[in-house]
Short mmCIF file of C-alpha atoms and ligand atoms in Angstrom, two decimals:
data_model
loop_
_atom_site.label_atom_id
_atom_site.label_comp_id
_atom_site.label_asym_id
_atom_site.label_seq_id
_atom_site.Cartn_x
_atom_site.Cartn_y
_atom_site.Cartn_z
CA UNK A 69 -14.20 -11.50 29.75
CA UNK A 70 -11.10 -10.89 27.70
CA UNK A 71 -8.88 -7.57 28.13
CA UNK A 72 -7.63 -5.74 25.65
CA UNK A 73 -4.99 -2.90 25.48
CA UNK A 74 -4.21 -0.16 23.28
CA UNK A 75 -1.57 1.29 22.46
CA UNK A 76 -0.93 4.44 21.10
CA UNK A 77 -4.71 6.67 21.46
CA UNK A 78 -4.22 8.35 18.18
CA UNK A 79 -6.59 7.87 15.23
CA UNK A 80 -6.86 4.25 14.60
CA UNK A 81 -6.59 3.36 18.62
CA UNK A 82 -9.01 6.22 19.52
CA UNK A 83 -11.27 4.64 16.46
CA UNK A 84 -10.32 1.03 18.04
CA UNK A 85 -11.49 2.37 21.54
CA UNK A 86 -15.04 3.29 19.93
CA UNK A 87 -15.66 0.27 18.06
CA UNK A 88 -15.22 -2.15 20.97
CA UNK A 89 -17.75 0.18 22.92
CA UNK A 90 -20.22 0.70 20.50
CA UNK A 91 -20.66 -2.66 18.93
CA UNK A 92 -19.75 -4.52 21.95
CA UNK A 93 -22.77 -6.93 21.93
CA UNK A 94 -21.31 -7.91 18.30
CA UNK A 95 -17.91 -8.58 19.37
CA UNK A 96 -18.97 -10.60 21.97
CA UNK A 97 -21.15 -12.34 19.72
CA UNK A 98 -17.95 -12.86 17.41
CA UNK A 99 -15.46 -13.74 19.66
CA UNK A 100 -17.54 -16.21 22.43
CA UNK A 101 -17.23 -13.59 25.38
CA UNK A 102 -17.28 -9.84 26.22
CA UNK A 103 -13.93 -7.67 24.93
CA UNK A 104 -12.92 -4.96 27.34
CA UNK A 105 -10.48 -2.62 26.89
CA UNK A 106 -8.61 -2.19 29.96
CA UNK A 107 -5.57 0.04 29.42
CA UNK A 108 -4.84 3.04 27.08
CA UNK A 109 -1.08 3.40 26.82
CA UNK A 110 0.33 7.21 25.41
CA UNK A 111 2.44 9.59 26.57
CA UNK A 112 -0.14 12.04 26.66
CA UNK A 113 -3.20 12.34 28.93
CA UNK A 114 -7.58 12.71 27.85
CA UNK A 115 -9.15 13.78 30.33
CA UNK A 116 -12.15 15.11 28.60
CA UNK A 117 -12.18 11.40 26.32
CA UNK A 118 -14.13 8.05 27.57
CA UNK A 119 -11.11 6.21 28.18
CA UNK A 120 -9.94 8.75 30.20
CA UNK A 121 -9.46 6.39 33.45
CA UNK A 122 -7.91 3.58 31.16
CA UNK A 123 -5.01 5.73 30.39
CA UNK A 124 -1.38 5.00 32.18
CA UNK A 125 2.12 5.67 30.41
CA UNK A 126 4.21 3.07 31.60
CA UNK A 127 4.53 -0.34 29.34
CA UNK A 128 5.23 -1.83 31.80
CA UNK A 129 1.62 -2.05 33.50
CA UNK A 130 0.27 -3.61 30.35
CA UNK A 131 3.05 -5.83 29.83
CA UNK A 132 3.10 -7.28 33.61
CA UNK A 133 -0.71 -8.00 33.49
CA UNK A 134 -1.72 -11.28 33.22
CA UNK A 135 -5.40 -10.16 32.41
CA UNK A 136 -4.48 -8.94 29.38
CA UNK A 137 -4.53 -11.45 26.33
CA UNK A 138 -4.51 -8.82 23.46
CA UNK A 139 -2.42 -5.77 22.97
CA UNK A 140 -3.33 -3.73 19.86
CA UNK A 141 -0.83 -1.56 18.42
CA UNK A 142 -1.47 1.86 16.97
CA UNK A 143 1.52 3.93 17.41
CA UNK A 144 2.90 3.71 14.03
CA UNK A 145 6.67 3.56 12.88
CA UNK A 146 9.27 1.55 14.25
CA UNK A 147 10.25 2.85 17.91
CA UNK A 148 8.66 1.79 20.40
CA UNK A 149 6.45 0.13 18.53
CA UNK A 150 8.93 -2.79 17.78
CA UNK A 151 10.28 -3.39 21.60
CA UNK A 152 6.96 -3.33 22.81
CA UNK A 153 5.06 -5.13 20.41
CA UNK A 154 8.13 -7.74 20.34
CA UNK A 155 7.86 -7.92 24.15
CA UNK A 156 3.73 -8.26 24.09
CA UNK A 157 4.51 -11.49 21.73
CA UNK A 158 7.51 -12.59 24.17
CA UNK A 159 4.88 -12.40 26.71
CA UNK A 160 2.06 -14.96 25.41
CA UNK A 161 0.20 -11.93 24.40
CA UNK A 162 -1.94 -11.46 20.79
CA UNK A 163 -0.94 -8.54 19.22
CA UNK A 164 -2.72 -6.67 16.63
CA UNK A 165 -1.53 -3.91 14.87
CA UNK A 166 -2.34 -1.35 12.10
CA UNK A 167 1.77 -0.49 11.24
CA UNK A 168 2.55 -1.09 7.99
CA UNK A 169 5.96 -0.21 8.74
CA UNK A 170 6.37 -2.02 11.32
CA UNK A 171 4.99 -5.49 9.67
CA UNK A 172 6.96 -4.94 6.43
CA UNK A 173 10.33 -4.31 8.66
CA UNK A 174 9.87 -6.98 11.27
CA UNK A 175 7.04 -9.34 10.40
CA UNK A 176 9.20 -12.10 9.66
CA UNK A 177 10.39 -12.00 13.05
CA UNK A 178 7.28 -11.31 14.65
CA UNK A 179 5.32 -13.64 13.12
CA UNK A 180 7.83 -16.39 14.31
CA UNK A 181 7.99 -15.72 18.00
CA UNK A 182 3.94 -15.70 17.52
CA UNK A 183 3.99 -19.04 16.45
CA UNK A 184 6.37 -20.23 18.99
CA UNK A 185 4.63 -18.73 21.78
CA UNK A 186 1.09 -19.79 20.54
CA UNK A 187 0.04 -17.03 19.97
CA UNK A 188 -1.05 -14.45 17.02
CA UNK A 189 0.33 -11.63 15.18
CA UNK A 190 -2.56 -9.97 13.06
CA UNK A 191 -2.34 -6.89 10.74
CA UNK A 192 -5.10 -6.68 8.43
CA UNK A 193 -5.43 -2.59 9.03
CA UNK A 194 -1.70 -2.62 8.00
CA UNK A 195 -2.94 -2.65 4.59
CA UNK A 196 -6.06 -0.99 2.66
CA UNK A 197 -7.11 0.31 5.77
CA UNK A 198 -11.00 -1.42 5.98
CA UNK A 199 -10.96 -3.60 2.91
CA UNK A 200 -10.09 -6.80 4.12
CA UNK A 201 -7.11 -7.97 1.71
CA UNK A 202 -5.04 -9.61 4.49
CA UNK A 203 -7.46 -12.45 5.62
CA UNK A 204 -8.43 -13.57 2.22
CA UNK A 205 -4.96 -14.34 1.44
CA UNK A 206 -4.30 -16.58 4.24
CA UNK A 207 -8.11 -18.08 4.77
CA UNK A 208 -10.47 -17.73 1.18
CA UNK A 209 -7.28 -17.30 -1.46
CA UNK A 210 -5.53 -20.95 0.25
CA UNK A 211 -5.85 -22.75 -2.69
CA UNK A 212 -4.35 -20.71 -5.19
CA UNK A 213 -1.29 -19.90 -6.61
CA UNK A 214 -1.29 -16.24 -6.48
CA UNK A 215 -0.26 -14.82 -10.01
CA UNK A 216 -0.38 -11.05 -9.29
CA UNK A 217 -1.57 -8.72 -6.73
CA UNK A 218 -1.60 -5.07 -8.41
CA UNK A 219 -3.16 -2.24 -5.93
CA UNK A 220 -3.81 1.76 -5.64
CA UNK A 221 -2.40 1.04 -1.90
CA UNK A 222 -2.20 4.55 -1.10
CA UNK A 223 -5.42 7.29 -0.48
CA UNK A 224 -3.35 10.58 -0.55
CA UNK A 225 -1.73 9.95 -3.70
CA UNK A 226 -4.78 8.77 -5.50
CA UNK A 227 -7.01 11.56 -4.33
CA UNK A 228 -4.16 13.87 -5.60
CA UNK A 229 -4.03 11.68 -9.08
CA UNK A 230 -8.07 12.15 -9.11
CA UNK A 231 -8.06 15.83 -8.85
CA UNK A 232 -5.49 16.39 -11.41
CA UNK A 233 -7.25 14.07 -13.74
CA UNK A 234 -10.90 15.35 -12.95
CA UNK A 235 -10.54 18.66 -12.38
CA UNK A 236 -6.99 19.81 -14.18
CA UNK A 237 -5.41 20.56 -10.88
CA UNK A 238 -1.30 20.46 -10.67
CA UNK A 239 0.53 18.24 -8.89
CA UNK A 240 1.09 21.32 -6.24
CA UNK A 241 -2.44 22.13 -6.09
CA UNK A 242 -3.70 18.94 -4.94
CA UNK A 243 -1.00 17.76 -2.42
CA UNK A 244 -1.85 21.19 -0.75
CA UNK A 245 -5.62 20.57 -1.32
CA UNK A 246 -4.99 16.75 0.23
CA UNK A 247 -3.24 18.43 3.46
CA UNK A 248 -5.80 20.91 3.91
CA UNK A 249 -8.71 18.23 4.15
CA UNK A 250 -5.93 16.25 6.24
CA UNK A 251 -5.48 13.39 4.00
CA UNK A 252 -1.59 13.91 3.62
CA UNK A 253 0.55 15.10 6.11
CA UNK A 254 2.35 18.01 6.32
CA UNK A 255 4.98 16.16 5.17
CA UNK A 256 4.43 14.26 2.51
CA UNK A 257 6.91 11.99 1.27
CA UNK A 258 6.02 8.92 2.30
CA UNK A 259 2.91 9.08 0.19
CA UNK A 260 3.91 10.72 -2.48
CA UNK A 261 7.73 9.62 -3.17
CA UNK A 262 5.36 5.90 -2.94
CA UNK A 263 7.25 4.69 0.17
CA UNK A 264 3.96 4.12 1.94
CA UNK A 265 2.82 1.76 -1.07
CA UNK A 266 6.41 0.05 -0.96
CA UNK A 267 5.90 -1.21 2.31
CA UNK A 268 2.30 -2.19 1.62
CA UNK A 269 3.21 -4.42 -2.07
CA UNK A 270 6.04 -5.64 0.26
CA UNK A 271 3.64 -7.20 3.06
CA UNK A 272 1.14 -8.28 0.00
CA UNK A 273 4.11 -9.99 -1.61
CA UNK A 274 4.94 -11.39 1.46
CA UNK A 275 0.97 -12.99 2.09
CA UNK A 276 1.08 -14.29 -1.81
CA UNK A 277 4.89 -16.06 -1.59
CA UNK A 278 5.13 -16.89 1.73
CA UNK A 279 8.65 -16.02 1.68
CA UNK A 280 9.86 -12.49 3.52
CA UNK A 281 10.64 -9.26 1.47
CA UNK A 282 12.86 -7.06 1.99
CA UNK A 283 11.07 -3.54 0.99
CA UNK A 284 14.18 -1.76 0.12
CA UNK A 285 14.32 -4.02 -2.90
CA UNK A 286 11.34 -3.03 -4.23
CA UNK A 287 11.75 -0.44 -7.08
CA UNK A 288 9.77 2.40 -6.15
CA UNK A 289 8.80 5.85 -7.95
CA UNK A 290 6.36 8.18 -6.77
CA UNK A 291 3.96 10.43 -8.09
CA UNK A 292 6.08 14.01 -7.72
CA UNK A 293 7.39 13.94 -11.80
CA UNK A 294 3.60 13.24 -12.90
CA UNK A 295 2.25 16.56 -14.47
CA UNK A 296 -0.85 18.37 -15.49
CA UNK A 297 0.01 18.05 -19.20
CA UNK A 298 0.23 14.01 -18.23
CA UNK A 299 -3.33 14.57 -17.24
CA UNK A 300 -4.33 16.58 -20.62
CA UNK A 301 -2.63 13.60 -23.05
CA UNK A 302 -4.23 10.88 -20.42
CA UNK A 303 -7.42 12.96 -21.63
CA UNK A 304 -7.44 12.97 -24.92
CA UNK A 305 -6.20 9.34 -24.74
CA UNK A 306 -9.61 8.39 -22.61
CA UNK A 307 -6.87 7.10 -20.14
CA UNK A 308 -5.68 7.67 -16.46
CA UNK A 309 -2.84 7.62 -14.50
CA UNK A 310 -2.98 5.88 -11.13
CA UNK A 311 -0.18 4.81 -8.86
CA UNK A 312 0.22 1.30 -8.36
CA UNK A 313 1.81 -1.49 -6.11
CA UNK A 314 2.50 -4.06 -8.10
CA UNK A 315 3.70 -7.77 -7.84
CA UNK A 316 3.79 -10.62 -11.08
CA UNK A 317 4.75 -14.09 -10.33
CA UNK A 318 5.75 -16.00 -12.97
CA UNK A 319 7.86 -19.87 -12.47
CA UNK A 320 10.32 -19.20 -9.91
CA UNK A 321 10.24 -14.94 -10.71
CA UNK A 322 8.73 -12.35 -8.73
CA UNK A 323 8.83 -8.82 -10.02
CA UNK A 324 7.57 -6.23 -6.97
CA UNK A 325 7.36 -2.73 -8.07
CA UNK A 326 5.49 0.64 -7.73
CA UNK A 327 4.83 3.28 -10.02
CA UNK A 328 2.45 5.47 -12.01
CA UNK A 329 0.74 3.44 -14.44
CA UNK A 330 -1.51 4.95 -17.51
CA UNK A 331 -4.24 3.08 -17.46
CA UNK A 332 -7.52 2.64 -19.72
CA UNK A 333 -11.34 2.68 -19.19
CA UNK A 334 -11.71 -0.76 -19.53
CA UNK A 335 -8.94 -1.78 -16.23
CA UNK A 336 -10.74 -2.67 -13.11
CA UNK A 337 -8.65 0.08 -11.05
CA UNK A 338 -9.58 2.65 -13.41
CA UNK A 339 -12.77 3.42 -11.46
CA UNK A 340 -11.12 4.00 -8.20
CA UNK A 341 -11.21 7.64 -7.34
CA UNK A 342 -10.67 9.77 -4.82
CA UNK A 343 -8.83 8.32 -0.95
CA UNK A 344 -10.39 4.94 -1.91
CA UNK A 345 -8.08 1.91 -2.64
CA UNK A 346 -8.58 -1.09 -5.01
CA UNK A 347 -6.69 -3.95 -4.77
CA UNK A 348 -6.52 -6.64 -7.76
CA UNK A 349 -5.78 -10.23 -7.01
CA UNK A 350 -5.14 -12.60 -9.54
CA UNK A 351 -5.22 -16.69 -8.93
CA UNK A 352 -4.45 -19.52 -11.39
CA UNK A 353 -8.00 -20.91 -10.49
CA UNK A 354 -9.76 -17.72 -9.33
CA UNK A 355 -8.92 -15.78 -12.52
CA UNK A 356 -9.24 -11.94 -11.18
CA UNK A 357 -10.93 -10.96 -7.92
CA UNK A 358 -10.79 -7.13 -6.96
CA UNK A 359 -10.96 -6.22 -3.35
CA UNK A 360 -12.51 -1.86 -3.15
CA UNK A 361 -13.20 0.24 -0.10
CA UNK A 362 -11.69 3.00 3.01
CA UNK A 363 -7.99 2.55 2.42
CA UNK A 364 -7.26 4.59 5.39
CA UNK A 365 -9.30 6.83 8.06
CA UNK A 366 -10.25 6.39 11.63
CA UNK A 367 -13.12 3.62 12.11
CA UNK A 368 -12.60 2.20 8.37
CA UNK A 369 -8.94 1.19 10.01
CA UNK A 370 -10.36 0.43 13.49
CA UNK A 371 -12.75 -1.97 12.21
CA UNK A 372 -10.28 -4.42 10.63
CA UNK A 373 -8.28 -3.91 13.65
CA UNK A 374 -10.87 -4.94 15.28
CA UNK A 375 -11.97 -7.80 13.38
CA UNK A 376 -8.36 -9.25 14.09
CA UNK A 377 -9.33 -8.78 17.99
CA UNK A 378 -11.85 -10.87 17.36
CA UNK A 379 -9.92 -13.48 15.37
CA UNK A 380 -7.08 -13.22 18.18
CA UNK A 381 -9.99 -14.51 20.81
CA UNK A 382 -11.27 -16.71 18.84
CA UNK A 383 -8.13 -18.33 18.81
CA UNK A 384 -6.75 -18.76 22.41
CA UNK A 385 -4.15 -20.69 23.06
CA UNK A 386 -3.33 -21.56 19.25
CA UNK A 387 -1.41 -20.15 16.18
CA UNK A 388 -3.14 -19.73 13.01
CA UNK A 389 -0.92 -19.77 10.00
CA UNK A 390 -0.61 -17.00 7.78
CA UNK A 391 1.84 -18.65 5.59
CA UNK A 392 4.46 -16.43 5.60
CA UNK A 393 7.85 -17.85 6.41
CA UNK A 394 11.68 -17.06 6.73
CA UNK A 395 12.14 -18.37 3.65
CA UNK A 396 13.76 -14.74 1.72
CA UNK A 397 12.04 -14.05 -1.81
CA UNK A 398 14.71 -12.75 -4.55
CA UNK A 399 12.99 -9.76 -6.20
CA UNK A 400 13.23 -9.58 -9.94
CA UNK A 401 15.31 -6.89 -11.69
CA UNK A 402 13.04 -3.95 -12.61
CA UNK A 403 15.40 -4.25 -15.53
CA UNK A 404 13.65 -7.38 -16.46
CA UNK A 405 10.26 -6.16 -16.00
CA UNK A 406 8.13 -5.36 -19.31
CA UNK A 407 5.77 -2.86 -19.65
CA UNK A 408 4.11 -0.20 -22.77
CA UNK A 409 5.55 3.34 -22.47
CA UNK A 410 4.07 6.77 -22.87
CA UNK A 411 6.62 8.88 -23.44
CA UNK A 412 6.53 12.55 -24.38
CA UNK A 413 8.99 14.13 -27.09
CA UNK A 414 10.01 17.53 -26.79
CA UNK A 415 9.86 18.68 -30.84
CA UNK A 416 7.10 18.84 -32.92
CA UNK A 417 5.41 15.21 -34.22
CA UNK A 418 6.62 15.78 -38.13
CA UNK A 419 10.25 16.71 -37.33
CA UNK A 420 11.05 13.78 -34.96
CA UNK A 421 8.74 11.02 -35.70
CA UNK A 422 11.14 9.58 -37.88
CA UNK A 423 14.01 9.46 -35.55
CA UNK A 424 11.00 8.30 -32.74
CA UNK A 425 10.46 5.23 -35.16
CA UNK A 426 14.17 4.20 -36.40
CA UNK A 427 14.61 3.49 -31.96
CA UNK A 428 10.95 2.59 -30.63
CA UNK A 429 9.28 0.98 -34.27
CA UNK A 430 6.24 0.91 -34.72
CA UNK A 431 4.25 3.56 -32.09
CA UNK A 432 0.70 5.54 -31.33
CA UNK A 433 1.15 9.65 -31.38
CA UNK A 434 -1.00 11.83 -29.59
CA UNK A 435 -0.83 15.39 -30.29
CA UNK A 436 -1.89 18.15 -27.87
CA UNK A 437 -2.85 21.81 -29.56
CA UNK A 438 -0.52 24.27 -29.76
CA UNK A 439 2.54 22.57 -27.84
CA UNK A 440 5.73 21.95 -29.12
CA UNK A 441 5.96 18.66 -28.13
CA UNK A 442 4.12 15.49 -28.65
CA UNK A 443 4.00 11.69 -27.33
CA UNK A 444 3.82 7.98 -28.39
CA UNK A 445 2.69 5.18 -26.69
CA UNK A 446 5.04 2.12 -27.24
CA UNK A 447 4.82 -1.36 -28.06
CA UNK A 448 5.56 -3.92 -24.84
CA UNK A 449 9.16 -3.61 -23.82
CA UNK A 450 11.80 -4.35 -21.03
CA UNK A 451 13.02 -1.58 -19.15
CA UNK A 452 16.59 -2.76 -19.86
CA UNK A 453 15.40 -1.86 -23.54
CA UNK A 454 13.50 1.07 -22.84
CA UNK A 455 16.19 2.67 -21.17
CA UNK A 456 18.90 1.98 -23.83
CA UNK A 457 16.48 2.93 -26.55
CA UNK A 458 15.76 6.06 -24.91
CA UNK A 459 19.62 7.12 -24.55
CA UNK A 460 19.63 6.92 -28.05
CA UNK A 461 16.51 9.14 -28.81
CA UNK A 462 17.84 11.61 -26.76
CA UNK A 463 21.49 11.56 -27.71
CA UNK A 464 21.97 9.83 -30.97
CA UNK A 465 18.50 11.21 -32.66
CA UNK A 466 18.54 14.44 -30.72
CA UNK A 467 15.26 14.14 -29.64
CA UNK A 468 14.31 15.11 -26.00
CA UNK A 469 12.51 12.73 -23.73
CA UNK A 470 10.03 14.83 -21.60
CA UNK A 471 8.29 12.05 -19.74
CA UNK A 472 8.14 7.98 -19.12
CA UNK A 473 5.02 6.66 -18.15
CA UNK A 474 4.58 2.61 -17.82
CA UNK A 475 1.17 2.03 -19.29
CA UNK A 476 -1.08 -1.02 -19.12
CA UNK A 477 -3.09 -0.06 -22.63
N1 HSE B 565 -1.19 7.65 4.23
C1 HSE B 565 -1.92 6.44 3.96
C2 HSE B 565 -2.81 6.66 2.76
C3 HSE B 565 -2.72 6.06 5.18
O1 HSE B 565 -2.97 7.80 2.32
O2 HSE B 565 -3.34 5.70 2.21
C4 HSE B 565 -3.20 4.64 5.18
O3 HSE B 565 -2.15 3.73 5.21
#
């Protein structure tokens, strides 16, 4: 019999509770011996729940028992998550966790006193929730030098981007529609300012390189400055606008970003809708493989949690590599990045085109009826040239920028 504890009886470790009791003849099946959970750790107390006998508040217990071989962590953020997930390690102890912040701030560290205790630090939940994205880096993906991982990391923000595209909605509109169904919190920056995704593209980038990232370098824009009238162009264009996590390798350069991109019909990400999350991985032998399912949400989350339960007994007594090492990756300038630009012009089409085309050359113009503005789509440039060319549009040419959208057209 193995023992597991939980900590932190919130959604995923409620979900993570349920899972190991209803498919318990399956774990056992996967991991060579029964899976109980033991302890619940919280501050609070369920006394109408099933684990209401399992609960205790002090770390301590948990930490001191030599029965338990696997603590899963589902408290989120950084404190006490950290110390006590640290300590678990420090202890001989698999831990397991679904913290995204928590990996992308301190799985460097984690990872190493894992591997010099023997034992394992998993996190497959920490990103894409279900869709298993973690594991096939490390296990199927081995062989390949990763070329690009490029994701819609983030549920809330993409069921916001779907109902402004589908259904016209503002920006307003469906961030208040996404908290009433209780897909973004009542405060929502960390999904929609893209912090959430940031720490997601970081851990990603960290799997592909094998070298740590440090987040904050990450350039990262959010969806708050994408509009309705974005939506109506993005229309008429046959296009979308999705917000991805992106990371490019290319020789010794790494570029790590995330942003709204306008994308076509034809991209593989196009397609995902709604809270679901895509995730595009791109090998020098595997060419593109795409990776679709429950970013987020309770038993979606709990079942790769769970899954790394497994993979933690499976595994007694010995490290398995993930390939991610101390070794710090230098992120790329954003400046030096390259993308196509939709940009809308405040000014009707036939009064500013010219100036438009003496700064960007040769461009695309969509008009919308009756607005007095219009926009191009540009050829492929840096942003270092982007931005100077845009100074002058707006200064020199007296032209007004309304809106930058990177597009992959
Ligand atoms: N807030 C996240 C999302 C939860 O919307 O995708 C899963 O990490």
């Amino acid at each position: 019999m193995v023992y597991v504890a939980v900590m932190g009886y919130g959604t995923i470790g409620s979900g993570v509770a349920e899972i190991l009791d209803q498919n318990r003849a399956q774990i056992a099946a996967g991991a060579g011996e029964e899976v109980a959970l033991k302890y619940v750790l919280d501050l609070r107390e369920f006394p109408d729940s099933p684990v209401a006998d399992k609960v205790i508040h002090d770390f301590n217990i948990l930490l001191e028992d030599p029965e338990v071989t696997v603590v899963v962590e589902t408290m989120g953020g950084l404190n006490p998550a950290y110390p006590f997930a640290k300590a678990c390690l420090e202890a001989g102890k698999h831990v397991v966790t679904s913290n995204k912040a928590l990996v992308a701030a301190h799985g460097t560290e984690l990872l190493k006193i894992a591997r010099e205790r023997g034992v394992n630090f998993f996190f497959e939940a920490s990103v894409g929730g279900g869709i298993p994205i973690i594991r096939p880096l490390y296990r199927c993906l081995k062989g390949e030098q990763i070329q690009e991982i490029t994701g819609i990391l983030n549920g809330t923000t993409n069921y916001i981007l779907t109902k402004m595209d589908k259904e016209g909605a503002s920006f307003e509109g469906a961030l208040k529609e996404a908290q009433d169904l209780g897909y973004a919190e009542r405060n929502p920056e960390a999904d929609v300012e893209g912090y959430d995704t940031c720490r997601k593209i970081a851990i990603l980038t960290a799997m592909a390189t094998g070298k740590e990232v440090n987040y904050e370098h990450i350039y990262t824009e959010g969806i708050t400055r994408i509009t309705d009238v974005d939506f109506r162009y993005a229309e008429k264009m046959g296009t979308s606008v999705k917000l991805f996590g992106s990371s490019r390798m290319s020789g010794d350069q790494v570029h790590a970003w995330v942003a709204p991109v306008m994308i076509g019909r034809s991209h593989p990400l196009y397609a995902v809708s709604d809270v679901f999350n895509g995730i595009l991985v791109k090998g020098n032998m595997l060419g593109t493989s795409m990776f679709y399912g429950s970013g987020a949400g309770k038993l979606p989350t709990a079942s790769a949690v769970v899954a790394d339960v497994i993979e933690a007994v499976q595994n007694a007594g010995q490290n398995v590599p993930l390939g991610w090492t101390g070794q710090k990756l230098e992120i790329a300038d954003m400046e030096t990045s390259a993308h196509r630009y939709f940009v809308r012009v405040a000014g009707k089409a036939a009064d500013r085109m010219a100036a438009v085309e003496r700064v960007f050359g040769e461009v695309e113009t969509i008009e919308l009826d009756g607005m007095d503005e219009f926009a191009v789509l540009t050829e492929k440039l840096s942003e270092a040239d982007f931005k100077e060319k845009a100074v002058c549009l707006d200064a020199d040419c007296q032209a007004g920028i309304l809106q930058m959208i990177r597009a992959e057209l």
